Short mmCIF file of C-alpha atoms in Angstrom, two decimals:
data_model
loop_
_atom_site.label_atom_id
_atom_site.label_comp_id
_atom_site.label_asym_id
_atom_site.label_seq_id
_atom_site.Cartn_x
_atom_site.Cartn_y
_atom_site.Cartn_z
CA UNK J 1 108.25 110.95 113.74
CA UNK J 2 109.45 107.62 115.47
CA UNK J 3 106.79 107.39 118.39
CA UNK J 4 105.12 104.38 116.44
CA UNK J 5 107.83 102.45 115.52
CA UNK J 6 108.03 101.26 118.96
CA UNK J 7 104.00 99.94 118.22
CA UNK J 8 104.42 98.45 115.06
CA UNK J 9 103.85 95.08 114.11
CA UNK J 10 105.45 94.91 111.35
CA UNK J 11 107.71 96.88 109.40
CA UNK J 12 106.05 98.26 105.98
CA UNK J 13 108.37 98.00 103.10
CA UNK J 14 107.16 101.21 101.64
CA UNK J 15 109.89 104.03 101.06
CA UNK J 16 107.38 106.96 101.31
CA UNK J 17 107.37 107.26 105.10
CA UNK J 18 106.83 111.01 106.01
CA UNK J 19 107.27 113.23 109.08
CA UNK J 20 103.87 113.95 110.95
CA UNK J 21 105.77 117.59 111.53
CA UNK J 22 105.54 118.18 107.90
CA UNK J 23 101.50 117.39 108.62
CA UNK J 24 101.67 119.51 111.80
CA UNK J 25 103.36 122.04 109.78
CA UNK J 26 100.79 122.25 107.20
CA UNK J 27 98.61 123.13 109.66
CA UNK J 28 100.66 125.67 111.09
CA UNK J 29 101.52 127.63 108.47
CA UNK J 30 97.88 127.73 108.20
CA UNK J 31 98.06 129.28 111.43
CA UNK J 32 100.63 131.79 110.28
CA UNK J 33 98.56 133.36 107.82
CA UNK J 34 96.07 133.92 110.22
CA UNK J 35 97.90 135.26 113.06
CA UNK J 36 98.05 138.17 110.74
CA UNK J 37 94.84 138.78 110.72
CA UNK J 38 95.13 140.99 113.93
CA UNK J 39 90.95 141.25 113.96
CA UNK J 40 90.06 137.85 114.40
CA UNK J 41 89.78 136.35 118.30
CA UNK J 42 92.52 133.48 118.78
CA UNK J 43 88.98 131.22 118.58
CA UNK J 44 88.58 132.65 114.97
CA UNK J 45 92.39 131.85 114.13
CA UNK J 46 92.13 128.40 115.59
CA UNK J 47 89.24 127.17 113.80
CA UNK J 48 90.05 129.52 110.06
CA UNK J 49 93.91 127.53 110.36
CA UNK J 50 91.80 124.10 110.66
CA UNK J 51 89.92 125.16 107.88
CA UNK J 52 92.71 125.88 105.23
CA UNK J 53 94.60 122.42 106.96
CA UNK J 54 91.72 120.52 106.22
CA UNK J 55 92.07 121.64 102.56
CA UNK J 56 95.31 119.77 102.32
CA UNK J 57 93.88 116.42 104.05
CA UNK J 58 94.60 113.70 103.98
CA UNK J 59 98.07 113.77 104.80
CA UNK J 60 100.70 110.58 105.47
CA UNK J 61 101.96 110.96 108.54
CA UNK J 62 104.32 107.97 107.70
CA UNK J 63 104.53 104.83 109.96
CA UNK J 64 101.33 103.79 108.78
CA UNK J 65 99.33 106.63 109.85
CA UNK J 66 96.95 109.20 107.83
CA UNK J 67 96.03 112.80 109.22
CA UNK J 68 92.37 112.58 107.68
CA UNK J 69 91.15 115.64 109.25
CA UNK J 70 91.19 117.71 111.84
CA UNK J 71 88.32 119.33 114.01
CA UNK J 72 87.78 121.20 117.20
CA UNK J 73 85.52 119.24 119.43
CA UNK J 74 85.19 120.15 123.07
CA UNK J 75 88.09 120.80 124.63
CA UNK J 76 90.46 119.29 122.18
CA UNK J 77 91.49 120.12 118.59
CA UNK J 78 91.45 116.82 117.94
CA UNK J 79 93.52 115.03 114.85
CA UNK J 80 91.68 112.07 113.23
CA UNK J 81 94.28 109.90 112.26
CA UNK J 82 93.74 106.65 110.10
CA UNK J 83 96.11 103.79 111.09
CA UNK J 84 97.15 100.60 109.02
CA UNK J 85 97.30 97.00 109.93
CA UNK J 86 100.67 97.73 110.93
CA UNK J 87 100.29 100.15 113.74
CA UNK J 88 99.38 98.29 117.39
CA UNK J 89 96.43 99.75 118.98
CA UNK J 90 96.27 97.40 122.01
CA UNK J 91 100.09 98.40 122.25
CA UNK J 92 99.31 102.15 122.08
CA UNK J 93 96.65 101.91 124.44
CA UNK J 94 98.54 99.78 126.72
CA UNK J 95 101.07 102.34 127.02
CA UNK J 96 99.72 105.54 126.97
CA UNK J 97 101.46 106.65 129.79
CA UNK J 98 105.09 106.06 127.41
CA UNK J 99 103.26 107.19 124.46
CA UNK J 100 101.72 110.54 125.54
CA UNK J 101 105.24 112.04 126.75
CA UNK J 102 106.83 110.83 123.73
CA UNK J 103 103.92 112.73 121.21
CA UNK J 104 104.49 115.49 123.42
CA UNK J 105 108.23 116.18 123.68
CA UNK J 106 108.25 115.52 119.42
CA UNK J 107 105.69 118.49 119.05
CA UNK J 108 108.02 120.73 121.92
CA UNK J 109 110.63 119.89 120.03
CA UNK J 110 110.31 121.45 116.57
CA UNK J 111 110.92 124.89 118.48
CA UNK J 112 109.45 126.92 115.70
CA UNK J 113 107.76 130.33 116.30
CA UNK J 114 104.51 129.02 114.11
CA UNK J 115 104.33 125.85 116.86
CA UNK J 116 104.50 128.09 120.00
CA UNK J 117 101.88 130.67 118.27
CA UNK J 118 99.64 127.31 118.07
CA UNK J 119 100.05 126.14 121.66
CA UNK J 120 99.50 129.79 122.24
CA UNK J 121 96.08 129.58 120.89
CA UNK J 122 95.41 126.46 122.13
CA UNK J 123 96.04 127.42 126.15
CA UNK J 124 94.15 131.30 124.84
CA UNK J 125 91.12 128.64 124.06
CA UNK J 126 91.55 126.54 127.18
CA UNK J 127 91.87 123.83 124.47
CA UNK J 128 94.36 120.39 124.54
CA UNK J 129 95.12 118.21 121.82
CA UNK J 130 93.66 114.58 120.68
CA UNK J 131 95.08 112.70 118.23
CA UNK J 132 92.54 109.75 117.58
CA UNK J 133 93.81 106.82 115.94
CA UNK J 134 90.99 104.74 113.95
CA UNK J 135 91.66 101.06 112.84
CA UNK J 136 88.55 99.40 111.52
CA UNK J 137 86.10 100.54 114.01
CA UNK J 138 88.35 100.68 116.81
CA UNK J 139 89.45 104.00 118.17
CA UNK J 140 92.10 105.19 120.82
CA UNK J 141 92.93 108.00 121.85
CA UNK J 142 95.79 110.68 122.99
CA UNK J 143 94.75 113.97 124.80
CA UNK J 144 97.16 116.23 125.57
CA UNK J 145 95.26 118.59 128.04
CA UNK J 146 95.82 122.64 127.65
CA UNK J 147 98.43 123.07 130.44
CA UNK J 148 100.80 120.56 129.56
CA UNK J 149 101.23 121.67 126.11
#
């Protein structure tokens, strides 16, 4: 994922740079195995596929960012995401209104059946997405509200 490159400070000279849709993934292949379970209400399959993700956490997101866990609060399933000294905040925040299209065309685009299954459940749930990035004590945040995902 390349959203943060544009909000970096710095370049990190470390080779181990993953895709956050390997950590998106994760979670929804998690979501697979439940959407088998033909018993359990889409709230059930939701918060059982955060479960077995949360198993797996945390998880390098690359660009200086760590998927630490994941939890529903409110209306979001919200992504706590740790971010180094190398990922701009201020920048982020600045430009949410670049930043939030961008996050959201990258998830659209992996196309897979397991993604659309989990914006299925999401919009079943009335719930959006957050990811909240955490630097020191600071915190911003990305929602992604139910209808736009």
């Amino acid at each position: 994922m390349r959203i943060f490159s544009y909000f970096c400070k710095k370049e990190k000279s470390d080779n181990k740079k993953t895709d956050m849709k390997k950590t998106i993934s994760l979670m929804l292949l998690a979501m697979a195995f439940c959407l088998g379970i033909v018993s359990c209400s889409d709230n059930q399959k939701l918060e059982t596929a955060i479960k077995i993700a949360n198993r797996q956490m945390p998880k390098s997101a690359g660009e200086g960012l760590t998927v630490e866990r994941i939890a529903i609060e409110g209306d979001y399933v919200t992504y706590y995401v740790t971010a180094s000294e190398y990922v701009d905040l201020d920048a982020i925040e600045e430009n949410m209104e670049l930043v939030k299209p961008i996050l959201l065309n990258q998830l659209k685009s992996a196309g897979d059946e397991e993604m659309k299954a989990f914006f299925t459940l999401c919009k079943n749930e009335n719930k959006g997405l957050a990811y909240k990035y955490i630097q020191g004590g600071r915190e911003v945040t990305v929602a992604i509200e139910p209808n736009e995902l």
